[in-house]
mmCIF file of C-alpha atoms in Angstrom:
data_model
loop_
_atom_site.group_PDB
_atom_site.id
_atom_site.type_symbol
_atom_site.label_atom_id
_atom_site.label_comp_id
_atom_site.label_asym_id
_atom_site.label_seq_id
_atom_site.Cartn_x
_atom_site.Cartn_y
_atom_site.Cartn_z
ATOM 1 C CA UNK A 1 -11.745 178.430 38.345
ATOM 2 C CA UNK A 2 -10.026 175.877 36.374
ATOM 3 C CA UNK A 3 -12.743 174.266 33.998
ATOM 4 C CA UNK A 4 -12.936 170.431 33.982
ATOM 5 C CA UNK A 5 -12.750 168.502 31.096
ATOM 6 C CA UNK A 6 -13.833 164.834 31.110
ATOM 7 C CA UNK A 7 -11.306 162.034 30.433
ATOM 8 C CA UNK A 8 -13.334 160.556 27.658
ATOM 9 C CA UNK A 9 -12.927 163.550 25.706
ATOM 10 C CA UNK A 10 -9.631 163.428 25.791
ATOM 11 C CA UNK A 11 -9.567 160.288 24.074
ATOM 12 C CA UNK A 12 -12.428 160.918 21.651
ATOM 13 C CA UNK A 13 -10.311 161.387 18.134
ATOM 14 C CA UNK A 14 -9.051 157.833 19.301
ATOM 15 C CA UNK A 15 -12.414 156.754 18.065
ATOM 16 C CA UNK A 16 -12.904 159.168 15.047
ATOM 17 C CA UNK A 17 -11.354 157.012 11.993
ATOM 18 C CA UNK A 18 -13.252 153.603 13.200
ATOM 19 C CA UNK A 19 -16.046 155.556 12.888
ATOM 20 C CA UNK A 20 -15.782 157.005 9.764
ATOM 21 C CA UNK A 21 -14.813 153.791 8.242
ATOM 22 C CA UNK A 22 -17.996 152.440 9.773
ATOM 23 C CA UNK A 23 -20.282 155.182 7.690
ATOM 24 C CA UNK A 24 -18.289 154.699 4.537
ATOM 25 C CA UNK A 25 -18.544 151.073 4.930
ATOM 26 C CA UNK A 26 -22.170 151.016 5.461
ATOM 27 C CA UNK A 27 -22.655 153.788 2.893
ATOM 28 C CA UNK A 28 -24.370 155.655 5.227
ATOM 29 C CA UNK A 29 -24.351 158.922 3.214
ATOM 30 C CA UNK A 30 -26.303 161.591 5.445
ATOM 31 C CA UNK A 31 -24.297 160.607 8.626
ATOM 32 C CA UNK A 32 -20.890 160.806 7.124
ATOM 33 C CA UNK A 33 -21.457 164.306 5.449
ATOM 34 C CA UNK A 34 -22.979 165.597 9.021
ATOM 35 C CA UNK A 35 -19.624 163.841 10.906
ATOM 36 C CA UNK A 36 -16.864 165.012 8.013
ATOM 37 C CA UNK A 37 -18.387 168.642 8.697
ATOM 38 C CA UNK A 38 -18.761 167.846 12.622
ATOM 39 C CA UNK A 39 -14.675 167.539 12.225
ATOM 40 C CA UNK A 40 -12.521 170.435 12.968
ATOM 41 C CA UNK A 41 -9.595 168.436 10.460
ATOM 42 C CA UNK A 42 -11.375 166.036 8.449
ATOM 43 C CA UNK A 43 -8.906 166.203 6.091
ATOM 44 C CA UNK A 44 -6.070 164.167 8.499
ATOM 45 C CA UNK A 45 -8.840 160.865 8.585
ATOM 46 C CA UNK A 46 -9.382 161.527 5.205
ATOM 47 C CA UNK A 47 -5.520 161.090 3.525
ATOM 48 C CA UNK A 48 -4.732 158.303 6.532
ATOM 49 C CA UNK A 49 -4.473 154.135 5.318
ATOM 50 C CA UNK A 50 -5.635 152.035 7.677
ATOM 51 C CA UNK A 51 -4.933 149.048 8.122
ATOM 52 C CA UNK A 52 -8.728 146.163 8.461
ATOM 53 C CA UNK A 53 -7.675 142.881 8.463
ATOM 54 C CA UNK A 54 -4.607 142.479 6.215
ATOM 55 C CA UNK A 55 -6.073 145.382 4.034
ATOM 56 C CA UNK A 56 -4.570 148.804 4.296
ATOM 57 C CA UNK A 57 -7.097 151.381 2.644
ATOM 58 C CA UNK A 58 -7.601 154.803 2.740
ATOM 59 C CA UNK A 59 -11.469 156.165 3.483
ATOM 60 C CA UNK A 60 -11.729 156.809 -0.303
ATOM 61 C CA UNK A 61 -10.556 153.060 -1.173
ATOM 62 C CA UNK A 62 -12.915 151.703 0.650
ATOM 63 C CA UNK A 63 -15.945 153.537 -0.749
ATOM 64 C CA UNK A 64 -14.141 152.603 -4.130
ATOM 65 C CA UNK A 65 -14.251 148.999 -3.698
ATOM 66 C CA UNK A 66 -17.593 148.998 -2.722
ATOM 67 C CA UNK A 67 -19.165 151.203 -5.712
ATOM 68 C CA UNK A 68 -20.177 153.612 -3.588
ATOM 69 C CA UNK A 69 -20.392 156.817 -6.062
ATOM 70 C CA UNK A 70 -22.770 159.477 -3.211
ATOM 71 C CA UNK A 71 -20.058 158.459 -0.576
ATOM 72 C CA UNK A 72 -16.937 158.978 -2.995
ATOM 73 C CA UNK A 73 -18.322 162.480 -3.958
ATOM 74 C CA UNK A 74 -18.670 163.502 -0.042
ATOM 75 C CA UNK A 75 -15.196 162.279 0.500
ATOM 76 C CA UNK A 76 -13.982 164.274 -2.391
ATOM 77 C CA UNK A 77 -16.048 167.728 -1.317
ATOM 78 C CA UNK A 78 -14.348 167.498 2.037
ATOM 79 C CA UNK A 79 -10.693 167.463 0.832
ATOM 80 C CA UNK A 80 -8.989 168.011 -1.963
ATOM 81 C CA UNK A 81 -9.305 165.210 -4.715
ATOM 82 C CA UNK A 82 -5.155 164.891 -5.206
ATOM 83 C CA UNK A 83 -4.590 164.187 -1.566
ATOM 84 C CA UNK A 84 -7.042 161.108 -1.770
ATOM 85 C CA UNK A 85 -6.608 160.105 -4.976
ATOM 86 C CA UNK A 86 -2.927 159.084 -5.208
ATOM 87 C CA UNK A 87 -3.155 157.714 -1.901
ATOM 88 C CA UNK A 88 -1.459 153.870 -2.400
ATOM 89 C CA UNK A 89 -2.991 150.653 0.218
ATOM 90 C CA UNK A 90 -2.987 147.200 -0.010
ATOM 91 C CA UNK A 91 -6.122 145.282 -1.234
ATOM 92 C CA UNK A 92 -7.588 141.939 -1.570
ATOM 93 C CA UNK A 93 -8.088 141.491 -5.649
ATOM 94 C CA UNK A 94 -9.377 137.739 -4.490
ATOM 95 C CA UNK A 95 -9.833 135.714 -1.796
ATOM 96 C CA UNK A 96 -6.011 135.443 -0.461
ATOM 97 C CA UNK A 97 -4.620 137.219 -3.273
ATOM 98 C CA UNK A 98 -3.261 141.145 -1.975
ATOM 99 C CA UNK A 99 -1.308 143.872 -4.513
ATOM 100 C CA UNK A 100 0.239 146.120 -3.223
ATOM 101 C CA UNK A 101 0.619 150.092 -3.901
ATOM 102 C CA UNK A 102 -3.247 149.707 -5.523
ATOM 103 C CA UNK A 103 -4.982 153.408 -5.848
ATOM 104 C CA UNK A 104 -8.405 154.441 -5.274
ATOM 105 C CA UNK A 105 -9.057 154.162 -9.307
ATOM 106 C CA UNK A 106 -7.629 150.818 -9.457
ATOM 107 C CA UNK A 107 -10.060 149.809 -6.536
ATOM 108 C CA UNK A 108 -12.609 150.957 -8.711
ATOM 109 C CA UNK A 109 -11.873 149.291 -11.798
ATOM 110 C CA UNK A 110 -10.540 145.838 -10.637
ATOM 111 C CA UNK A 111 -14.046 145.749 -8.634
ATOM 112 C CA UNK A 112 -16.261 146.591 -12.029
ATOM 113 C CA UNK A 113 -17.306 149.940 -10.279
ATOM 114 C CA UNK A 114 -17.168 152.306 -13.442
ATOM 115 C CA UNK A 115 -19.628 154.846 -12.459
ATOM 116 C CA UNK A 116 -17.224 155.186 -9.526
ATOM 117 C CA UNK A 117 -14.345 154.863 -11.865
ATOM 118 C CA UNK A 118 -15.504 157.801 -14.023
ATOM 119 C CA UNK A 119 -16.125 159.964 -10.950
ATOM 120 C CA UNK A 120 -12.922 159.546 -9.624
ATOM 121 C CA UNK A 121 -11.102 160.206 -13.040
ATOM 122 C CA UNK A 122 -13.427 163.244 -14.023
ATOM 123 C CA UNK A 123 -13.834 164.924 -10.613
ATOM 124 C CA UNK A 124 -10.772 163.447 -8.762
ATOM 125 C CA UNK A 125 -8.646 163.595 -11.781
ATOM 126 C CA UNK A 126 -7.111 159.754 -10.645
ATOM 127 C CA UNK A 127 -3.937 159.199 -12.499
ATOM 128 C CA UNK A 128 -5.035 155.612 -14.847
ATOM 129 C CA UNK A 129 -1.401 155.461 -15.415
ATOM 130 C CA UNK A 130 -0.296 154.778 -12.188
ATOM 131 C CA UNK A 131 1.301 151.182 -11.537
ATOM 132 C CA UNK A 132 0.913 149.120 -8.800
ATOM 133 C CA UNK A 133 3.271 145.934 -6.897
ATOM 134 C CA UNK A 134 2.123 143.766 -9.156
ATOM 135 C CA UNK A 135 2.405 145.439 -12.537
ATOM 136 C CA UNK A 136 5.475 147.846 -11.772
ATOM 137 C CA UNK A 137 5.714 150.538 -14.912
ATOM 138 C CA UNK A 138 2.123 149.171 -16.442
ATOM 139 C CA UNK A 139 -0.834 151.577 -16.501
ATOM 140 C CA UNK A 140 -3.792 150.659 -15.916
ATOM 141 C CA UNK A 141 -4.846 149.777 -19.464
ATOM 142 C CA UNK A 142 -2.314 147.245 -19.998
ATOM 143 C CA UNK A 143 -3.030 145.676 -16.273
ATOM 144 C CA UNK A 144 -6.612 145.012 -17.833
ATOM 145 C CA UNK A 145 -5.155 143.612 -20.829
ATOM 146 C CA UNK A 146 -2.496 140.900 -19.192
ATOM 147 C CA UNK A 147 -5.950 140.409 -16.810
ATOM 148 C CA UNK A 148 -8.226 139.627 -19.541
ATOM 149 C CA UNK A 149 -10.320 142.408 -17.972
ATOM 150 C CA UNK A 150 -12.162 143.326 -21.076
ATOM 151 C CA UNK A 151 -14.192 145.422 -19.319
ATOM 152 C CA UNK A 152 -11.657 147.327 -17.947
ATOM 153 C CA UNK A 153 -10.198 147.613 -21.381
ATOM 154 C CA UNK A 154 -13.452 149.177 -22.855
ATOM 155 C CA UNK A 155 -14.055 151.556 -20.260
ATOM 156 C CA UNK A 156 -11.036 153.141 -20.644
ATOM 157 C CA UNK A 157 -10.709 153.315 -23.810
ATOM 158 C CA UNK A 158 -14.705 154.526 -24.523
ATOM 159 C CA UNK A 159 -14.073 157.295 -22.346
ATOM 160 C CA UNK A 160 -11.190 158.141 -24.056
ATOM 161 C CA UNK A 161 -8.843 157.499 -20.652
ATOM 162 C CA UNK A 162 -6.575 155.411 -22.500
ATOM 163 C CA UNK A 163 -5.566 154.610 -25.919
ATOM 164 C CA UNK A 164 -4.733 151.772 -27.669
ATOM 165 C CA UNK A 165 -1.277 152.818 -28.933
ATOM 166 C CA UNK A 166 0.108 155.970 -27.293
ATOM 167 C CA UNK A 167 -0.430 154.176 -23.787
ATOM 168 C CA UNK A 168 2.314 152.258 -23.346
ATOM 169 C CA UNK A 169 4.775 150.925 -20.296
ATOM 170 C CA UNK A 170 6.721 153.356 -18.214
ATOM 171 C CA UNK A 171 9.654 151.200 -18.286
ATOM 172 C CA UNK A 172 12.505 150.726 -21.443
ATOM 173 C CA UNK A 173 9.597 148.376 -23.208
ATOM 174 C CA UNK A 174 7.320 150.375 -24.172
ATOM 175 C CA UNK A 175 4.559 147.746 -24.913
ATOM 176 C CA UNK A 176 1.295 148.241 -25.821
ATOM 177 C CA UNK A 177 -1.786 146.536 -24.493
ATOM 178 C CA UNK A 178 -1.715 144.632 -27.513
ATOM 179 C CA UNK A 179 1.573 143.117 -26.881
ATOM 180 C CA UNK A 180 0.479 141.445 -23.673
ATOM 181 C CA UNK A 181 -3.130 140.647 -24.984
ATOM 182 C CA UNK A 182 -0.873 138.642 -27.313
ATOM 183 C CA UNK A 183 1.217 137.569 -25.055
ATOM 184 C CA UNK A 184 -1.360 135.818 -22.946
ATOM 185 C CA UNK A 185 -3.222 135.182 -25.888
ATOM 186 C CA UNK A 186 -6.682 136.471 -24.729
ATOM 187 C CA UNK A 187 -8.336 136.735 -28.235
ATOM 188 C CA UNK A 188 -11.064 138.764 -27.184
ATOM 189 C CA UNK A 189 -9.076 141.624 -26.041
ATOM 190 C CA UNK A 190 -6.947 141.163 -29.154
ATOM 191 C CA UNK A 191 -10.089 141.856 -31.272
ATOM 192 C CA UNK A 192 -11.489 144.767 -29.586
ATOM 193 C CA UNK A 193 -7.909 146.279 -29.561
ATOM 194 C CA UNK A 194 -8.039 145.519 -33.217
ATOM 195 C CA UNK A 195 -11.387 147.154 -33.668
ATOM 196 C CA UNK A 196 -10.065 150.218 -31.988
ATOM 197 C CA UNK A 197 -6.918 151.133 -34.029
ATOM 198 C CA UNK A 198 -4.289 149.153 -32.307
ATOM 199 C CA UNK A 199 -1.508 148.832 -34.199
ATOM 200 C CA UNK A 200 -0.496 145.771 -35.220
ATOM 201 C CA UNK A 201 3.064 145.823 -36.232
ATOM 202 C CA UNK A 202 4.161 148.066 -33.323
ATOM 203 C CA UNK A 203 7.215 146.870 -32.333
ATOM 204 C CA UNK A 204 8.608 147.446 -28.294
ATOM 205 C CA UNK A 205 11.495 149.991 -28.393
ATOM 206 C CA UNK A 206 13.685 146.809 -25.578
ATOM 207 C CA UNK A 207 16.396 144.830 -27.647
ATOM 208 C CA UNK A 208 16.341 142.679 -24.358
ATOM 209 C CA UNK A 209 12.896 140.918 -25.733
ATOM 210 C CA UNK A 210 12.830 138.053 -27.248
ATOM 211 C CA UNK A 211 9.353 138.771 -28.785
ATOM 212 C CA UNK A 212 8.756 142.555 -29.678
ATOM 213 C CA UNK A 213 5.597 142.574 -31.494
ATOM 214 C CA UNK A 214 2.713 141.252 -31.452
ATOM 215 C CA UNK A 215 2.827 138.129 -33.779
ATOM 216 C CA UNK A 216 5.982 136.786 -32.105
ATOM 217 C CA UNK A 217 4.620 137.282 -28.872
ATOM 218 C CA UNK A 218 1.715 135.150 -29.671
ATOM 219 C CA UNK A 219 4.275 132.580 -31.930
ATOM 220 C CA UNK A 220 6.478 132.218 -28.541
ATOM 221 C CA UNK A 221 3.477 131.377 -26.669
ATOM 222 C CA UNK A 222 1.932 129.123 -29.015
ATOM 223 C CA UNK A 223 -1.266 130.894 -28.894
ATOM 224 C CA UNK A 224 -2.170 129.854 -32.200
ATOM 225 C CA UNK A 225 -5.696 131.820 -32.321
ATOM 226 C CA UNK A 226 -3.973 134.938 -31.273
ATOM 227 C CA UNK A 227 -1.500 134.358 -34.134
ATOM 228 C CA UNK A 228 -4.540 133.935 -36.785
ATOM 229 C CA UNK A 229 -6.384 137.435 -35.744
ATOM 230 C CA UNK A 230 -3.101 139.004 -35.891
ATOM 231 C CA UNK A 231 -2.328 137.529 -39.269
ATOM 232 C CA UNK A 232 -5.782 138.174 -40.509
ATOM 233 C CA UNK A 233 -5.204 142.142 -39.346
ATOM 234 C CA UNK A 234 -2.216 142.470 -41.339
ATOM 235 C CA UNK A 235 0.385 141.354 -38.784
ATOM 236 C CA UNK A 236 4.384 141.113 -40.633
ATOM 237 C CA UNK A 237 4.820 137.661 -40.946
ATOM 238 C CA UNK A 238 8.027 138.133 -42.006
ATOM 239 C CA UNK A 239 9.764 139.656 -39.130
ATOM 240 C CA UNK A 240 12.048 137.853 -36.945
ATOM 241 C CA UNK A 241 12.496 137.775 -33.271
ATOM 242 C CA UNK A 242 15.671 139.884 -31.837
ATOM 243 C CA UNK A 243 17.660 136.697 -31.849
ATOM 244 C CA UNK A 244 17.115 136.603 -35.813
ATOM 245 C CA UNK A 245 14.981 133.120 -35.471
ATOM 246 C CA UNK A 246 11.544 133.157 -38.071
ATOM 247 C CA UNK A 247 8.447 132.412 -36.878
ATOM 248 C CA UNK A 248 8.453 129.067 -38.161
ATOM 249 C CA UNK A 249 11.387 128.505 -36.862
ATOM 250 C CA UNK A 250 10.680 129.396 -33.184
ATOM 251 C CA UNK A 251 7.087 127.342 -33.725
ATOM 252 C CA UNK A 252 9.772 124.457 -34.523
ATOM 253 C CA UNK A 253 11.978 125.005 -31.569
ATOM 254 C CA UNK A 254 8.759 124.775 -29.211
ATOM 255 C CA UNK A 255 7.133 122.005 -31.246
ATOM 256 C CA UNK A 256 4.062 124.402 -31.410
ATOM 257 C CA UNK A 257 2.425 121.903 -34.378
ATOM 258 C CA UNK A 258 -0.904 124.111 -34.819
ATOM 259 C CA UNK A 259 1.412 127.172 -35.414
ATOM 260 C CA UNK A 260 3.689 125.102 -37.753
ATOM 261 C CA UNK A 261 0.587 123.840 -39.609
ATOM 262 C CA UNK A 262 -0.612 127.894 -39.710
ATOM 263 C CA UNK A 263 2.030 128.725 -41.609
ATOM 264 C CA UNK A 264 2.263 126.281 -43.789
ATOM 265 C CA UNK A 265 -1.191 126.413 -44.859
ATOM 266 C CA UNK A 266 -0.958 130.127 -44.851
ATOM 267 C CA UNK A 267 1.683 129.892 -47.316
ATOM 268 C CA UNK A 268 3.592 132.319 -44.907
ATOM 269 C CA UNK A 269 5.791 129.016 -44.743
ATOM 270 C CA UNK A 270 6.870 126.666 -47.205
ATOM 271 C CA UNK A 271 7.185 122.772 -46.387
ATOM 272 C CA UNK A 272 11.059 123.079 -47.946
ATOM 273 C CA UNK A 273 11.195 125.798 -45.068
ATOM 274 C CA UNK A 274 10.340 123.659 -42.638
ATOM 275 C CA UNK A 275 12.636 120.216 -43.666
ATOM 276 C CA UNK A 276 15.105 122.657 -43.081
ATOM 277 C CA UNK A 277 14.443 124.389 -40.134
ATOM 278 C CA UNK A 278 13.855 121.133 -38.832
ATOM 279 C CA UNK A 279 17.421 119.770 -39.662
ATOM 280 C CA UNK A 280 18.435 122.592 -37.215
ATOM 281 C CA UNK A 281 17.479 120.335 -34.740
ATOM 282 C CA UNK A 282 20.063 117.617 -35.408
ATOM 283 C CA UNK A 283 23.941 117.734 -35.041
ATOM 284 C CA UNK A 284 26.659 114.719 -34.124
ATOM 285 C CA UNK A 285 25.991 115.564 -30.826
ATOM 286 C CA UNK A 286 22.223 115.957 -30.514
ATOM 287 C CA UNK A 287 20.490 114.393 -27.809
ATOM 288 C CA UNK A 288 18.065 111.427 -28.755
ATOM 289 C CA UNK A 289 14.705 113.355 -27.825
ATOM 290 C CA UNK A 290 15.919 115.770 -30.269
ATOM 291 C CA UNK A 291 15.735 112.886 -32.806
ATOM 292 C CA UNK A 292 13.224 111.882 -32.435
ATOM 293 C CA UNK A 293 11.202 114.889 -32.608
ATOM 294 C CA UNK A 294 13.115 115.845 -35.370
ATOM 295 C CA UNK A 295 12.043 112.570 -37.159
ATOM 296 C CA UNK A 296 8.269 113.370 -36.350
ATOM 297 C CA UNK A 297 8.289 116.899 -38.180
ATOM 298 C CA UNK A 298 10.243 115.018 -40.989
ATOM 299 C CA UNK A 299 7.242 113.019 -41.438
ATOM 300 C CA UNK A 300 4.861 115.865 -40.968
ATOM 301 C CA UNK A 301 6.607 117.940 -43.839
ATOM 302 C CA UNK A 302 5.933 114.260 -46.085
ATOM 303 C CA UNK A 303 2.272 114.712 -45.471
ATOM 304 C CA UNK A 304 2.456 118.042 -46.473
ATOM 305 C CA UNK A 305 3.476 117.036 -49.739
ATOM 306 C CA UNK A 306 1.108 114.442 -50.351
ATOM 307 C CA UNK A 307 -1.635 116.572 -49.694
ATOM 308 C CA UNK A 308 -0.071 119.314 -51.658
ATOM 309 C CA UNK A 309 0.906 117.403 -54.287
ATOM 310 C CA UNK A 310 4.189 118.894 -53.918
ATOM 311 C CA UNK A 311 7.123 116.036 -54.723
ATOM 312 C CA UNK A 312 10.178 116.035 -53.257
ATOM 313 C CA UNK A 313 13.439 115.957 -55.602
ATOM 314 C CA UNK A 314 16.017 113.935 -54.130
ATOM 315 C CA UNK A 315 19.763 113.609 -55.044
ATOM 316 C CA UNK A 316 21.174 110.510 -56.387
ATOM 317 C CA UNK A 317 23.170 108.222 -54.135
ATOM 318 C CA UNK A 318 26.820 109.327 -53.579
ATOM 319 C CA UNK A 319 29.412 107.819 -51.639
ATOM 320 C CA UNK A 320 29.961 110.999 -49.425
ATOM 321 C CA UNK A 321 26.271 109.925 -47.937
ATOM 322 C CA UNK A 322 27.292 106.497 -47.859
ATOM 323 C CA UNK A 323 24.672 105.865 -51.031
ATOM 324 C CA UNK A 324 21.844 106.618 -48.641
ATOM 325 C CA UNK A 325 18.645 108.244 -50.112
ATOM 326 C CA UNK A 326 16.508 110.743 -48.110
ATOM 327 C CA UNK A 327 13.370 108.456 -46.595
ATOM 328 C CA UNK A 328 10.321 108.454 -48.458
ATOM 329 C CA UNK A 329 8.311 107.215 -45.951
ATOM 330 C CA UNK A 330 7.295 108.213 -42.360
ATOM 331 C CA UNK A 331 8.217 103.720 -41.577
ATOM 332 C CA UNK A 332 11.553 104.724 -42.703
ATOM 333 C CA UNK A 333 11.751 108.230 -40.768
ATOM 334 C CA UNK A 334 10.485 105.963 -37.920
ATOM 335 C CA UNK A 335 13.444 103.441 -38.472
ATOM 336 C CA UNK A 336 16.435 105.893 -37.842
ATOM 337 C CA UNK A 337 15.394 108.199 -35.273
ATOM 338 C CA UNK A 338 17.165 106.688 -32.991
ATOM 339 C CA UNK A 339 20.320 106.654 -35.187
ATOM 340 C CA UNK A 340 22.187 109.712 -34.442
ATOM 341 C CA UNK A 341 24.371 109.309 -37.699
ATOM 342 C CA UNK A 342 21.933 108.191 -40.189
ATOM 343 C CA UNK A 343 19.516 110.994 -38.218
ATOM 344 C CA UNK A 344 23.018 113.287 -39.259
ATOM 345 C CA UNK A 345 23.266 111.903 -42.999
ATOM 346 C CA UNK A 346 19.444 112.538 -43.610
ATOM 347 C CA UNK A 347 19.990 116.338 -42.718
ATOM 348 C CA UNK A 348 22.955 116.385 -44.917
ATOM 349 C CA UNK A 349 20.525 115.083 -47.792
ATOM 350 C CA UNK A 350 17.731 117.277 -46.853
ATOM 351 C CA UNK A 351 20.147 120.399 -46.917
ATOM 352 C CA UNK A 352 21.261 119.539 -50.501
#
């Protein structure tokens, strides 16, 4: 006799993942272990994404992002750790804001769920350097660091997951977390990195970057407190960006005048440095915003002097300059910048 088997049954693994995510969700502990064992293939539900809402998350993901450490270790127990841990969804960092290709680790971490974080890494052996959509090539420690997620940072490093120089980009780069703590200009980070060893001069191995260290990452971004931790670690001040521009003369180009007034104060600058940096700015053809800034730093390198007590020698009037004498005054700075060829002739003096 031909035994009869009801129709539900035949639909009941139809039913299995909702409710597993139901006991992870709920971090029902007991009742998952019980059902994962009640399974004769747990391990299929287990290394499945599915998608709830417009999330797509593995078992293990979800558990993560909710600091759930008892329900993490069950997971683990009933299937192998690699098969869960590299397992990539999509998650909600923020309301309305998704990355894709986030692991189980990164769930962890971007949620402040550390003693999850630390089970994952010691008993799951989670990859830290794994990237995600959103920072393609960037490990984990240098996603904290262009996140300001100092507490990221510290974790990683404390547990000695990380470190502060020989983790670096997985792409031609190299950089450092320092370089994009720079970057961004997020002093705290910079400080701790500091604290830790981070190099300062390290120097990103790209020729296509503009910036490739530290201090000209924070000088291109005007992130003038960034530049004084830097400079007060030791930071080169005399290295150039890849297109051979000084700092000064980049903090020129972007009118960054807390950076200019760094370095001149600093003495990592000097106020004849500036004049003629400055008069890089001007040409026959130079457009008359260009003037007039020009004509503003002009008058800034005069105060400089007068508080220095640094006078300006000036070259006797010659016909070549049409007997004009360099201005003495920021009224007579403020007179001509608006004149592309006395702006032109006032260079020319400045230059002598």
């Amino acid at each position: 006799m031909n035994e009869i088997i009801p129709i539900s049954s035949l639909y009941v693994d139809e039913y299995v993942p909702d409710e597993l995510y139901t006991l992870v969700r709920n971090n029902l502990v007991d009742q998952l272990d019980a059902h994962l064992y009640s399974l004769s293939n747990p391990v299929q539900y287990l290394t499945a994404l599915s998608w709830h809402g417009d999330e797509k998350l593995s078992l293990l993901m979800v558990a993560a992002l909710n600091g759930y450490d008892e329900i993490v270790r069950i997971l683990l127990a009933h299937c192998q750790p690699q098969h869960q841990v590299e397992l990539e969804g999509k998650v909600a960092i923020s309301e309305g804001n998704f990355i894709g290709n986030m692991t189980a680790i990164q769930c962890a971490c971007y949620r402040s769920h550390f003693t999850v974080a630390k089970t994952l890494i010691d008993i799951g052996r989670a990859d830290v350097n794994r990237d995600n959509d959103k920072w393609l090539y960037y490990p984990l420690l240098i996603q904290a660091s262009a996140e300001n997620r100092l507490d990221i940072v510290r974790f990683l490093i404390e547990n000695g997951y990380s470190d502060v120089n020989e983790t670096q980009s997985n792409d031609s780069d190299r950089c450092t977390a320092l370089i994009w703590a720079a970057v961004r200009g997020y002093t705290t980070i910079i400080e701790y990195l500091l604290e830790k060893g981070a190099d300062v001069n390290y120097s990103c191995q790209s020729n296509d970057m503009l910036a490739s260290t530290p201090i000209t990452c924070a000088v291109l971004r005007g992130n003038i407190n960034a530049v004084q931790l830097l400079c007060d670690a030791g930071a080169d001040t005399s290295g150039e960006f890849t297109n051979g521009a000084s700092l000064l003369m980049t903090a020129v180009k972007h009118n960054y005048l807390d950076v200019i007034d760094f370095l001149i104060k600093r003495s990592i600058a000097t106020i004849d440095d500036l004049e003629l940096t400055v008069c890089s700015l001007v040409d026959v053809n130079a457009p008359i915003e260009h003037l007039r800034k020009a004509s503003k730093l002009f008058a800034l390198a005069m105060e400089y002097r007068a508080f220095s007590q640094t006078p300006k020698v000036c070259i006797q009037p010659v016909v070549a300059y049409e007997y004009y004498q360099e201005c003495q005054t920021s009224e007579e700075l403020n007179s001509i910048k608006d004149d592309r060829d006395r702006m032109w002739i006032e260079t020319l003096l400045i230059r002598e």
